[in-house]
C-alpha cells in the first residue's frame, strides 16, 4: 500500500541550529564513545506543529512510540474511506513525516480509542464499531508495516466500547473499557484478556448498579495491571476517579476511589519511577469556578501522595486531562482539552498553554522529551493553513511548552485538594460476550500541513553550524556549513562504520549522495583542523 501525501510548509526559524563543537584534537573525527552519544543525544530545541488528515474531520485518540523512534496515531477519519466515520491509523517518523496510513472501512461508524505496542513491532488497536451489530469492541492486530494479522469484534445486544489495551507477558493483551452487558447496571468496567491470536482467555466486569468504566491500563513491573477510570456506583460524589489493580488471572487485588462532592473522572494513567502512579482527569468538585484538570499522585498501593486541581479563574478555558507523562526532572506534563500544562514533582504549577483552533483542541497523548520539551498528539478544529474541519495534531514544544506558533499561554489557578479516598467493595463477575470476525476493507490516505517548524538552541546564536537538508530524504542531502574554510567530511552508519569521506568546498555547500546506502540513521562529521561539527541525517524510502 502507498500513502498519498501533499505537504505545505510555512517555516518559522526562531534560532540557528547549534551542533556539538569539539576542541582541536589529533584523534579521529568520531570516536566510538562520541558516536554512541551522538546517536542517543536529542536534537536541540526543535519545535514544530503539524497537521495530518484530509478535507473533513480526522483525529488521533491514542498514540504510541514505535520501535524505529517514530509514532503510530490511532483514531478516526471522515476524510477517507466510506461515508461516515472510519477507524484510522497513521504511522510517522520521529519528525512527524507520514510513513504509511491505514483506513478501516465498513458499513457503520468505526473508531479507534486505544493502541498497544507489541513486542514484534506491530500493535493492537482497540475501539468501537457499529458496522456489524450494535456498538461492539473493535480489536485489530497489525504487524510493524500496518498490515492486518487478525480482526475481532466482541459484544452482545448492549453497547460496548474498548478504550485502552496493553500487551501481556505471553504475547496476548488485556483490553479495558465499558460494557452494558449486565442487565440493571448502567455500565460496568469491562476487562477482556486475549491470547496472542485474539482468542478470549477470560473476561471480568467490575462495578455496580450505576455507570462504571475504564479509560486507561498499564502493566506494572510485577506483571499485574493498573486500570483507571470512573465510577458512579462508589465514592464520595456523583462520580469519582476509579483505580483498580488485578493480576493476570483477573483477580482483584485492590480498588480505590478519589474525588470530592460533585463529579471527578480519571482519563489517563502513568506509572512513576518510584513504583507509584499518577491519574489525570477532570473535576467539578472543590469549589472551583469551572471544570478543572485533576491530578492524583499515589504510591504503589493506591494511597495518595498529593492531589491537585488546575483551573481558569476567568472561566474561559475548562480543563480535562486526557494524557499524562512523567518528566526527567520528576515533574509531570498533561495533555488535555483546552489546555496543556506542566507541574513539578510535588504538583506545583509550572506552565500551561492552549492551541488556537476554531473548536476546542484536544491532546490525547503526551511524551516528555530528553531536552525538556514535550510531544503532544490529538485533534482540533480548523486553523489557517490546516487541511479540514478537524485534523490530527502533532505538536513538539520546548521546555516552556512553546511550539513556535498558533498558541497562547493560559494563566491557571491551582490548589491541592481535600480528596476523599475510599476502598469500595467492588463487585466482580464474568461477562461473556460473542466474538466475531470483522471483515474491513483497508485503504490509505493522509495529507500533511506544517504550521511552523523551528530548529534552534536554548542559548545564544551559533557562529558556525552544519546543516543537512532535506532531512529525512531518500539519500541526497545538501550539506551547508556557515564557516568559509574547506572541511573534511566523514559519514558513519548506525554501527559506527565509516561509509563515506569527502570535502566541503570553500563555498560551504556540498551535495551528499548516500542513495547507495540502506535506510536508517547516519552521523555526518565535518572538520577543518580547528573545530569539529556533527549532525545526524535519516534516509527513508
XYZ file of C-alpha atoms in Angstrom:
541
model
C 0.000 0.000 0.000
C 1.087 3.553 -0.597
C 0.156 6.757 1.189
C -0.826 9.823 -0.782
C 0.786 12.842 0.822
C 0.950 16.528 -0.025
C 2.937 18.863 2.168
C 2.600 22.612 2.651
C 5.438 24.352 4.500
C 5.259 27.597 6.437
C 8.599 27.662 8.220
C 9.492 29.972 11.065
C 13.123 29.770 12.196
C 13.478 31.130 15.706
C 17.200 30.424 16.192
C 20.117 28.875 14.352
C 20.980 25.216 14.662
C 23.896 24.514 17.012
C 25.752 21.233 16.729
C 28.359 19.993 19.169
C 31.613 21.967 18.689
C 34.622 19.869 19.677
C 38.137 21.145 20.563
C 41.056 20.553 18.231
C 42.334 17.035 18.637
C 44.654 14.531 16.994
C 42.081 11.755 17.489
C 39.887 10.505 14.607
C 36.893 12.611 13.566
C 34.494 10.417 15.543
C 35.467 8.139 18.417
C 33.174 5.160 19.245
C 32.048 6.785 22.506
C 31.347 10.127 20.847
C 29.464 8.340 18.075
C 27.262 6.492 20.584
C 26.495 9.732 22.375
C 25.511 11.406 19.108
C 23.078 8.605 18.305
C 21.199 8.962 21.575
C 21.572 12.726 22.105
C 18.377 14.677 21.403
C 18.154 17.286 18.694
C 18.417 20.626 20.459
C 15.321 22.785 20.964
C 13.494 21.502 17.915
C 9.827 22.536 17.883
C 7.007 22.195 15.388
C 3.273 21.977 14.811
C 1.887 19.835 12.034
C -1.492 18.516 10.964
C -2.383 15.191 9.344
C -5.658 14.258 7.692
C -7.932 15.275 4.839
C -10.614 17.787 3.965
C -13.215 16.668 6.542
C -12.759 15.585 10.197
C -9.856 13.489 11.468
C -8.366 12.937 14.916
C -5.862 10.950 16.982
C -7.455 9.361 20.046
C -4.333 7.407 21.085
C -0.650 7.332 20.166
C 2.349 5.142 20.873
C 6.040 5.421 20.104
C 7.211 2.759 17.650
C 10.413 0.714 17.699
C 12.039 2.869 14.986
C 11.627 6.072 17.032
C 8.532 7.248 15.183
C 4.896 7.271 16.267
C 1.655 5.464 15.451
C -1.536 7.509 15.882
C -4.911 5.781 16.067
C -8.294 7.478 15.860
C -10.938 8.342 13.295
C -11.403 9.865 9.859
C -14.285 11.232 7.838
C -11.962 12.330 5.036
C -11.086 8.894 3.657
C -12.887 5.596 3.131
C -16.654 5.128 3.006
C -19.113 7.856 4.066
C -19.341 8.114 7.842
C -16.647 7.654 10.460
C -13.848 5.169 9.822
C -11.106 3.792 12.058
C -7.792 5.475 11.156
C -4.136 4.595 11.744
C -1.198 6.810 10.720
C 2.486 5.915 11.130
C 5.038 8.750 11.176
C 8.767 9.043 11.674
C 10.239 10.950 14.613
C 9.737 14.291 12.809
C 6.075 13.632 12.047
C 6.510 12.786 8.361
C 3.889 10.224 7.296
C 5.406 6.789 6.554
C 2.126 4.977 5.877
C -1.580 5.152 6.740
C -4.495 2.741 7.020
C -8.240 3.404 6.881
C -10.511 0.561 8.007
C -13.814 0.880 6.106
C -17.091 -0.882 6.813
C -20.792 -0.051 6.640
C -21.205 1.648 10.033
C -19.189 4.024 12.196
C -15.841 2.778 13.484
C -13.274 4.454 15.719
C -10.033 3.519 17.456
C -9.753 4.695 21.067
C -6.595 2.892 22.184
C -3.338 1.466 20.872
C -0.903 -1.011 22.440
C 2.581 -1.615 21.034
C 3.506 -5.271 20.579
C 6.856 -6.947 21.104
C 7.145 -7.843 17.390
C 6.956 -4.164 16.344
C 3.270 -4.329 15.474
C 0.356 -3.111 17.563
C -3.148 -3.842 18.824
C -5.787 -1.234 18.014
C -8.962 -1.140 20.068
C -12.134 0.920 19.955
C -15.740 0.556 18.858
C -17.699 -0.396 15.755
C -21.353 -0.261 14.710
C -20.656 -1.956 11.373
C -21.622 -5.499 12.325
C -24.285 -5.264 15.080
C -24.758 -2.863 17.999
C -21.788 -0.928 19.349
C -19.115 -3.591 19.911
C -15.492 -3.773 20.989
C -13.254 -3.485 17.924
C -9.831 -5.208 18.018
C -7.372 -5.153 15.095
C -3.864 -6.603 15.343
C -1.275 -5.371 12.834
C 2.361 -6.017 12.040
C 5.044 -3.304 12.010
C 4.035 -2.253 8.470
C 0.394 -1.765 9.363
C -0.794 -4.929 7.619
C -3.620 -6.765 9.389
C -2.870 -10.012 11.267
C -6.349 -10.503 12.737
C -9.602 -8.634 13.496
C -12.232 -9.249 16.157
C -15.483 -7.733 17.333
C -16.621 -8.520 20.864
C -20.138 -7.727 22.027
C -23.764 -8.630 22.666
C -27.133 -6.890 22.432
C -25.865 -3.987 24.583
C -23.341 -1.236 23.841
C -19.661 -1.947 24.474
C -16.572 0.191 23.861
C -12.866 -0.564 24.313
C -10.791 2.423 25.450
C -7.293 1.054 26.083
C -5.111 -2.052 25.901
C -1.679 -3.329 26.920
C 0.319 -6.386 25.889
C 0.738 -9.207 28.420
C 3.920 -11.172 29.044
C 2.636 -14.146 26.994
C 2.032 -12.026 23.865
C -1.697 -11.654 24.433
C -3.454 -8.462 25.500
C -5.556 -7.013 28.299
C -8.255 -4.734 26.864
C -10.358 -2.467 29.049
C -13.457 -0.354 28.534
C -17.151 -0.278 29.349
C -19.967 -2.754 28.833
C -23.704 -2.679 29.450
C -23.862 -6.474 29.283
C -25.260 -6.914 32.820
C -28.943 -6.032 32.968
C -29.822 -3.411 35.579
C -26.379 -1.756 35.582
C -25.813 1.429 33.661
C -22.434 0.117 32.507
C -19.610 -1.844 34.073
C -15.861 -1.548 33.908
C -15.021 -4.343 31.494
C -11.776 -6.323 31.113
C -11.033 -8.735 28.286
C -7.889 -10.898 28.307
C -6.882 -12.455 24.988
C -4.106 -14.729 23.825
C -1.696 -13.724 21.068
C -4.196 -14.799 18.383
C -7.026 -12.695 19.790
C -8.950 -15.570 21.331
C -10.560 -14.882 24.708
C -8.900 -16.257 27.856
C -11.148 -14.528 30.397
C -13.466 -11.561 30.952
C -14.356 -9.551 34.056
C -16.886 -6.870 34.937
C -16.344 -4.564 37.927
C -18.801 -2.037 39.313
C -22.370 -1.781 40.489
C -25.798 -0.544 39.518
C -24.667 2.810 38.101
C -22.097 3.738 35.486
C -18.520 2.458 35.824
C -15.860 2.280 33.102
C -12.131 2.051 32.375
C -10.203 4.576 30.302
C -6.554 3.526 30.769
C -4.452 0.483 31.647
C -0.774 -0.068 32.446
C 1.150 -3.262 33.125
C 3.189 -2.997 36.315
C 6.736 -4.409 36.679
C 5.370 -7.361 38.676
C 3.262 -8.491 35.683
C -0.029 -7.220 37.118
C -2.261 -4.412 35.822
C -3.425 -0.988 36.988
C -6.700 0.218 35.466
C -8.018 3.776 35.770
C -11.475 5.094 35.008
C -14.562 6.498 36.693
C -17.358 5.249 38.896
C -20.841 6.491 39.717
C -21.502 3.476 41.962
C -18.837 4.086 44.610
C -17.042 7.027 46.159
C -17.765 10.435 47.642
C -19.715 12.312 44.972
C -21.822 11.910 41.862
C -18.812 10.408 40.126
C -15.280 9.610 41.318
C -11.951 8.587 39.846
C -11.618 4.803 39.996
C -8.341 2.842 40.285
C -8.114 -0.955 40.339
C -5.297 -3.457 40.327
C -5.781 -7.009 39.045
C -3.440 -9.927 38.486
C -3.020 -11.815 35.219
C -5.981 -14.057 36.062
C -8.337 -11.104 36.535
C -8.417 -11.356 40.330
C -8.960 -8.003 42.023
C -6.031 -7.003 44.261
C -7.307 -3.575 45.373
C -9.642 -0.773 44.316
C -9.671 2.925 45.229
C -11.873 5.919 44.511
C -10.722 9.554 44.628
C -12.802 12.705 44.481
C -14.990 15.331 46.070
C -18.700 16.029 46.395
C -19.506 16.622 42.711
C -18.052 14.975 39.578
C -14.486 13.678 39.154
C -13.170 11.496 36.336
C -9.847 9.798 35.516
C -8.961 9.596 31.826
C -5.232 8.879 31.893
C -2.748 6.856 33.923
C 1.060 6.739 34.027
C 3.409 4.637 36.114
C 6.066 6.589 38.016
C 9.738 5.873 38.628
C 9.164 5.245 42.345
C 6.679 2.414 41.688
C 3.544 4.521 42.155
C 1.281 6.109 39.575
C -0.430 9.340 38.605
C -4.017 9.769 37.398
C -5.111 12.672 35.200
C -8.682 13.705 34.542
C -11.195 16.400 35.367
C -13.143 17.726 38.332
C -16.093 19.953 39.168
C -15.511 19.498 42.919
C -13.528 21.561 45.446
C -15.261 24.921 44.887
C -13.519 25.876 41.632
C -15.350 28.267 39.243
C -15.269 25.919 36.220
C -14.226 22.406 35.307
C -10.509 21.882 36.025
C -7.734 19.409 35.365
C -7.443 16.941 38.245
C -4.246 15.059 39.183
C -3.968 12.291 41.777
C -0.470 11.057 42.671
C -0.343 7.719 44.525
C 2.104 5.166 45.864
C 2.246 1.539 44.741
C -0.881 0.531 46.695
C -3.054 3.477 45.659
C -2.585 5.687 48.740
C -2.388 9.374 47.815
C 0.880 11.320 47.960
C -0.733 14.534 46.706
C -3.668 15.733 44.627
C -4.083 18.932 42.641
C -6.640 20.859 40.624
C -5.737 23.370 37.884
C -8.387 25.753 36.559
C -9.038 29.042 34.763
C -10.165 31.776 37.187
C -11.676 33.678 34.243
C -13.999 30.749 33.428
C -12.997 30.808 29.748
C -10.953 27.629 29.458
C -12.256 24.491 31.124
C -9.965 21.566 31.708
C -9.761 17.852 31.064
C -6.598 15.816 31.487
C -6.556 13.182 28.740
C -2.858 12.238 28.893
C -0.094 12.369 31.491
C 3.634 11.547 31.488
C 6.498 11.769 33.954
C 9.405 14.085 33.036
C 13.119 13.534 33.578
C 13.096 16.256 36.270
C 10.460 14.344 38.275
C 7.603 16.634 37.246
C 4.633 15.756 35.039
C 3.147 17.015 31.789
C -0.549 16.791 30.980
C -2.238 16.872 27.590
C -5.872 17.788 27.670
C -8.891 19.554 26.324
C -8.405 23.336 26.007
C -5.127 23.322 27.917
C -1.786 21.512 28.234
C 0.223 22.007 31.404
C 3.246 21.023 33.450
C 3.596 20.617 37.216
C 6.654 19.838 39.327
C 7.201 16.634 41.306
C 5.000 17.952 44.153
C 2.158 19.032 41.869
C 3.018 22.751 41.892
C 2.023 24.566 38.703
C 4.856 25.330 36.202
C 3.285 26.370 32.857
C 0.195 25.966 30.683
C -0.692 26.710 27.058
C -3.551 26.309 24.602
C -3.673 25.973 20.817
C -5.697 28.460 18.779
C -8.220 26.444 16.747
C -11.827 27.027 15.657
C -13.055 24.399 18.110
C -11.595 23.177 21.370
C -8.194 21.481 20.864
C -7.781 18.082 22.496
C -4.483 16.301 23.185
C -4.846 12.606 23.948
C -1.136 11.740 24.183
C 1.940 13.417 25.630
C 5.542 12.297 25.917
C 8.352 14.101 27.727
C 11.418 14.625 25.512
C 15.072 14.351 26.617
C 15.676 18.097 26.097
C 12.813 19.051 28.437
C 10.299 19.587 25.653
C 7.057 17.660 25.133
C 5.410 15.894 22.197
C 1.603 16.141 22.145
C -0.814 14.482 19.714
C -4.586 14.730 19.392
C -7.033 16.725 17.296
C -8.659 20.111 16.955
C -10.729 22.378 14.758
C -9.796 24.328 11.666
C -6.748 26.582 11.685
C -5.354 28.828 8.953
C -3.081 26.607 6.875
C -4.872 23.472 8.032
C -6.397 20.663 5.986
C -10.032 20.203 7.047
C -12.641 20.896 9.710
C -10.581 18.916 12.190
C -7.121 17.371 11.816
C -4.775 15.095 13.693
C -2.366 17.333 15.630
C 1.305 16.654 16.331
C 2.934 19.357 18.460
C 6.561 19.366 19.633
C 7.374 22.014 22.257
C 10.456 23.308 24.025
C 10.907 23.097 27.803
C 8.487 26.023 28.349
C 5.682 24.388 26.381
C 6.173 26.686 23.369
C 5.904 25.150 19.878
C 6.510 28.218 17.721
C 3.078 29.420 16.539
C -0.700 29.200 16.835
C -0.515 29.092 20.623
C -1.048 31.219 23.740
C -0.282 30.809 27.460
C -3.158 30.322 29.902
C -2.572 31.506 33.495
C -4.186 28.810 35.618
C -5.117 28.832 39.253
C -4.088 25.756 41.204
C -4.677 24.185 44.596
C -4.034 20.975 46.476
C -7.422 19.416 47.128
C -9.048 17.644 50.108
C -9.589 14.475 48.086
C -11.662 11.771 49.742
C -10.193 8.291 49.230
C -12.191 5.102 49.706
C -11.673 1.390 49.140
C -15.024 0.113 47.837
C -16.203 -3.473 47.959
C -16.122 -3.712 44.185
C -18.366 -6.404 42.744
C -16.690 -8.771 40.285
C -18.313 -11.044 37.714
C -17.597 -12.893 34.478
C -19.126 -11.188 31.438
C -19.195 -13.497 28.440
C -19.750 -11.840 25.059
C -19.760 -13.036 21.468
C -16.521 -12.849 19.476
C -16.809 -12.491 15.694
C -14.523 -11.647 12.760
C -14.516 -8.081 11.379
C -14.240 -8.016 7.567
C -12.926 -4.489 6.913
C -11.811 -3.011 3.617
C -8.428 -1.349 4.153
C -7.426 1.741 2.144
C -4.914 4.552 2.649
C -4.947 8.341 2.853
C -3.068 11.090 4.681
C -2.113 14.658 3.822
C 0.236 16.808 5.899
C 0.405 20.533 6.630
C 3.278 22.046 8.618
C 2.138 25.149 10.528
C 5.558 26.022 11.928
C 8.991 24.479 12.307
C 11.803 25.896 14.419
C 15.267 24.435 14.767
C 17.375 26.037 17.430
C 19.163 26.067 20.737
C 18.234 27.123 24.217
C 21.130 29.609 24.288
C 22.837 32.155 22.090
C 23.059 32.138 18.275
C 25.670 29.796 16.825
C 28.549 31.274 14.847
C 29.136 28.016 12.999
C 26.636 25.320 12.100
C 26.426 22.201 9.959
C 23.038 21.770 8.292
C 21.745 18.916 6.113
C 18.542 19.378 4.124
C 16.130 17.960 3.298
C 16.279 15.696 6.321
C 14.974 12.954 6.206
C 15.495 12.271 2.468
C 15.941 9.357 0.072
C 19.707 9.710 0.431
C 20.566 13.031 -1.216
C 21.324 15.859 1.229
C 22.615 19.380 0.672
C 25.248 19.919 3.351
C 25.869 23.540 4.352
C 28.487 24.974 6.669
C 28.438 28.683 7.516
C 32.228 28.970 8.005
C 34.219 29.619 4.819
C 37.084 27.142 5.256
C 37.152 23.812 3.453
C 36.123 20.848 5.611
C 36.899 17.145 5.592
C 33.596 15.272 5.846
C 33.028 11.726 7.063
C 29.757 9.771 7.309
C 29.223 6.872 9.750
C 26.390 4.362 9.801
C 24.461 3.296 12.911
C 27.203 0.786 13.844
C 29.891 3.464 13.718
C 31.473 2.263 10.439
C 32.743 4.936 8.059
C 30.778 4.797 4.788
C 31.926 7.985 3.018
C 34.765 10.529 3.100
C 34.775 13.750 1.077
C 35.418 17.505 1.373
C 33.112 20.510 1.725
C 34.484 23.162 -0.681
C 35.250 26.714 0.418
C 31.780 27.754 -0.755
C 30.427 25.880 2.306
C 27.918 23.739 0.321
C 28.141 20.110 -0.775
C 25.680 17.620 -2.273
C 25.976 14.487 -0.145
C 24.806 11.456 -2.132
C 24.046 8.424 0.072
C 21.486 6.775 -2.198
C 23.571 3.608 -2.298
C 23.197 3.242 1.481
C 20.289 1.429 3.215
C 17.621 3.339 5.114
C 18.495 4.375 8.647
C 20.303 6.918 10.802
C 23.761 8.287 9.886
C 26.124 10.732 11.584
C 27.890 13.357 9.445
C 31.129 14.846 10.817
C 32.983 17.872 9.395
C 36.453 19.060 10.495
C 38.612 21.957 9.244
C 41.599 21.245 11.500
C 40.388 23.609 14.241
C 36.835 22.586 15.001
C 34.621 19.502 14.564
C 30.880 19.638 13.916
C 28.344 16.823 13.784
C 24.804 16.403 12.542
C 22.501 13.443 12.049
C 20.673 12.512 8.841
C 17.924 9.955 8.193
C 17.474 8.025 4.954
C 13.891 6.958 4.201
C 12.342 5.416 1.095
